[in-house]
Coordinates of C-alpha atoms in Angstrom, one line a residue:
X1 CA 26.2 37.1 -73.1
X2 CA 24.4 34.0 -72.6
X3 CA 25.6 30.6 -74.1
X4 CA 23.4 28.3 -75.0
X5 CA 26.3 25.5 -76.0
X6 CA 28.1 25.6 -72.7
X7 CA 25.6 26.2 -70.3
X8 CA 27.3 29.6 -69.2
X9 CA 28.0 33.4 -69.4
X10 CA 30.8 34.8 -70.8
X11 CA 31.4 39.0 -70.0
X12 CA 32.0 41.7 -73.0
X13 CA 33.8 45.0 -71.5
X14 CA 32.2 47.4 -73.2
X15 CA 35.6 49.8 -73.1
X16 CA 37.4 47.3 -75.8
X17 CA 34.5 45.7 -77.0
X18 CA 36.4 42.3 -76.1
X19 CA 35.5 39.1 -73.9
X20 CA 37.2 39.6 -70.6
X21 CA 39.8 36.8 -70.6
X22 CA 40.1 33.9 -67.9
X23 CA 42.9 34.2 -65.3
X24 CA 44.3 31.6 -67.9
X25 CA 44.8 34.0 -70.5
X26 CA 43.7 31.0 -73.0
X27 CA 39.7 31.1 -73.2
X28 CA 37.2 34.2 -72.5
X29 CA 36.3 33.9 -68.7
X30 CA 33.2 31.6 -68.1
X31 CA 30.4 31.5 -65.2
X32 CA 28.9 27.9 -65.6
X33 CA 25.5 28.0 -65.1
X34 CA 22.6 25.1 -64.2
X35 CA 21.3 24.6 -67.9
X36 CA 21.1 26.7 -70.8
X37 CA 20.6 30.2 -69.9
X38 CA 17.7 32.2 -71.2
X39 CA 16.8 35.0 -69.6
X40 CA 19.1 37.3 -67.6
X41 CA 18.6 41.0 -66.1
X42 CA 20.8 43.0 -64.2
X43 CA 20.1 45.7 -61.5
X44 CA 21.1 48.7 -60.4
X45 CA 21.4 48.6 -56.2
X46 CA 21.2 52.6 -56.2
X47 CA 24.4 52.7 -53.8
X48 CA 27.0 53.9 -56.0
X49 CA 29.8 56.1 -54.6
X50 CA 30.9 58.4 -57.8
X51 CA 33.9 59.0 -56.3
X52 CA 35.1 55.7 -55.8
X53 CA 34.6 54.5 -59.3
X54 CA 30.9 52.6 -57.9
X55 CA 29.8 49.6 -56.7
X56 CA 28.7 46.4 -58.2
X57 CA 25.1 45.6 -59.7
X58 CA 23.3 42.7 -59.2
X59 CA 23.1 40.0 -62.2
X60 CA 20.4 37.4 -62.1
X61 CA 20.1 34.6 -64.7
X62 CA 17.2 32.1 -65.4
X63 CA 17.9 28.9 -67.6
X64 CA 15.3 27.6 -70.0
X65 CA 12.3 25.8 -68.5
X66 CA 13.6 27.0 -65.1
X67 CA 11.6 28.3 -61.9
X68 CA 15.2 29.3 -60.2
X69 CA 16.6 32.3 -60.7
X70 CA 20.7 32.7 -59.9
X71 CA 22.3 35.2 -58.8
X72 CA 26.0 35.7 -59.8
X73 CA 28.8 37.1 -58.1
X74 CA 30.2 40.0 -60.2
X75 CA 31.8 41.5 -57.0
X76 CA 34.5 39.5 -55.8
X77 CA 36.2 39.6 -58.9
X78 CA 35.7 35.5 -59.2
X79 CA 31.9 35.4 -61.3
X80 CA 30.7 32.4 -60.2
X81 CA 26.7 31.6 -59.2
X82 CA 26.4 32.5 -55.6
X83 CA 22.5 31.6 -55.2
X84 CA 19.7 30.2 -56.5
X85 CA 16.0 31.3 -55.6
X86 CA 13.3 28.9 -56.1
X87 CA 10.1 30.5 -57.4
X88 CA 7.1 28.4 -57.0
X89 CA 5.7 25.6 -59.8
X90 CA 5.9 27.2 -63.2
X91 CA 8.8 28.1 -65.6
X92 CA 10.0 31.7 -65.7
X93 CA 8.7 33.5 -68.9
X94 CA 9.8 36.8 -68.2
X95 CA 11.6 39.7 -65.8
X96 CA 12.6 42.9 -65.3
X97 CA 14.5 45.1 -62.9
X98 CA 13.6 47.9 -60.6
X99 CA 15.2 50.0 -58.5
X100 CA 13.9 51.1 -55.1
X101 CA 15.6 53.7 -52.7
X102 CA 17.7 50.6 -50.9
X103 CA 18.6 48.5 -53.4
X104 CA 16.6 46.8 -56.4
X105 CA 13.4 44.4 -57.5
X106 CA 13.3 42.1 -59.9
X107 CA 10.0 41.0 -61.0
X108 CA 9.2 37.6 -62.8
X109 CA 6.5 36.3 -64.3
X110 CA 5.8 32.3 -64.6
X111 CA 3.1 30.5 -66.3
X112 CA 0.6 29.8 -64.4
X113 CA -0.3 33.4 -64.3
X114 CA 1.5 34.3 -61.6
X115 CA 4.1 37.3 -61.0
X116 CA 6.9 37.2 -58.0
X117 CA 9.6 39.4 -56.5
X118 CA 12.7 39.1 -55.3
X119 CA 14.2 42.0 -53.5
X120 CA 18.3 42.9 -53.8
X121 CA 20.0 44.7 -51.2
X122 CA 23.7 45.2 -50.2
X123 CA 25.4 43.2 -47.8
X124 CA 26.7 44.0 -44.8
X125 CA 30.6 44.0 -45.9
X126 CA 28.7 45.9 -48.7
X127 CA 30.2 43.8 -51.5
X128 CA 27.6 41.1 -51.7
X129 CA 24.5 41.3 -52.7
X130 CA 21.4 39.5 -50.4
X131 CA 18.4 38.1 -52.2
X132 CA 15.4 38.5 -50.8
X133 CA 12.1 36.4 -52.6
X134 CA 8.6 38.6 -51.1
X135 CA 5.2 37.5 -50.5
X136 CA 2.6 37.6 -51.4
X137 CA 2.7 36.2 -54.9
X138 CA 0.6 37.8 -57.4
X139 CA -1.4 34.6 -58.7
X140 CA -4.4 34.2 -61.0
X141 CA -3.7 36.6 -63.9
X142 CA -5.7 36.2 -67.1
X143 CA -2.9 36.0 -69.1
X144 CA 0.7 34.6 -69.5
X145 CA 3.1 37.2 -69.6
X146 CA 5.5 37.4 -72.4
X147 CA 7.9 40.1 -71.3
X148 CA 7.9 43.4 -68.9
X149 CA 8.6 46.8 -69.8
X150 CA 10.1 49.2 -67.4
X151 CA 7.9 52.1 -66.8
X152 CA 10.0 55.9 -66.0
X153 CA 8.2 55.6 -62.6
X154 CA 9.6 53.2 -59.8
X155 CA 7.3 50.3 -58.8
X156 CA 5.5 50.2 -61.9
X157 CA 6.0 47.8 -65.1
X158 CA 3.9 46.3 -68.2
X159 CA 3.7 43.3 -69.1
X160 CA 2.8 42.1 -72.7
X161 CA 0.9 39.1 -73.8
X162 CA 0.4 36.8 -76.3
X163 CA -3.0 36.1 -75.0
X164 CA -6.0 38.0 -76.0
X165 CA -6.8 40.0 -73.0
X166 CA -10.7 40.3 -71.9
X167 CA -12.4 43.5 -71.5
X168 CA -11.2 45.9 -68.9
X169 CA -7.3 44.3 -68.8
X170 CA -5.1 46.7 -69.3

């Protein structure tokens, strides 16, 4: 769950439907991030072993009017940011994640018109995650994109507008 008061991220378990708890046992565990987070996506590295119970995802956040995206630690069983990518000039509107055959994609749009990737893959001690941002950047759309939709076929999205789109957009 993003926090808007405390610039951070506090983690539901979904088995209790309860905060997870700091080490402290006083407060709900926090993962501070740089400003007010408003966008966040996590991703599925395709890698999981179901016979060892699985291996982490990948959990990216974006804070309002940012171009860096952060990537937090949920391996190491200390969530903390681990590493910010710098997109180019513009603020993020918008992502999604993909998977691929090795890993994941998560794809963000900026104003400007522009769309980016940044590619996840496992580690080498394959518990961290390695992010990866990929040229070239898709610039010059018509339109600023609002938000993605994930399409049942890898390597494929939509992306919604509030622009009117011109003739032949789709």
């Amino acid at each position: 769950v993003a926090n808007e008061r405390g610039d951070e991220l506090r983690l539901v378990d979904l088995t209790d439907n309860q905060l997870v708890e700091s080490p402290g046992l006083v407060f709900p565990l926090s993962i501070p991030t740089d400003g007010r987070p408003l966008l966040m996506v996590s991703a599925d590295l395709n890698d999981a072993d179901p016979v060892a119970g699985g291996k982490p995802d990948a959990l990216a956040v974006v804070a309002a009017g940012s171009n860096v995206v952060e990537l937090v630690d949920t391996w190491s069983g200390h969530p903390t940011v681990v590493e910010q990518i710098t997109l180019g000039a513009g603020e993020i509107l918008a992502m999604t994640a993909q998977p691929l055959p090795t890993g994941a994609r998560i794809v963000v749009a900026l104003t400007g018109g522009s769309i980016e990737i940044i590619e996840l893959t496992r580690a080498a001690d394959e518990k961290g995650i390695v992010a990866t941002r990929r040229d070239p950047v898709l610039a010059g759309l018509t339109f600023q994109v609002a938000a993605f939709a994930q399409e049942a076929t890898p390597g494929f999205v939509y992306a919604a507008s509030r622009d009117l789109l011109p003739d032949g957009v789709y």
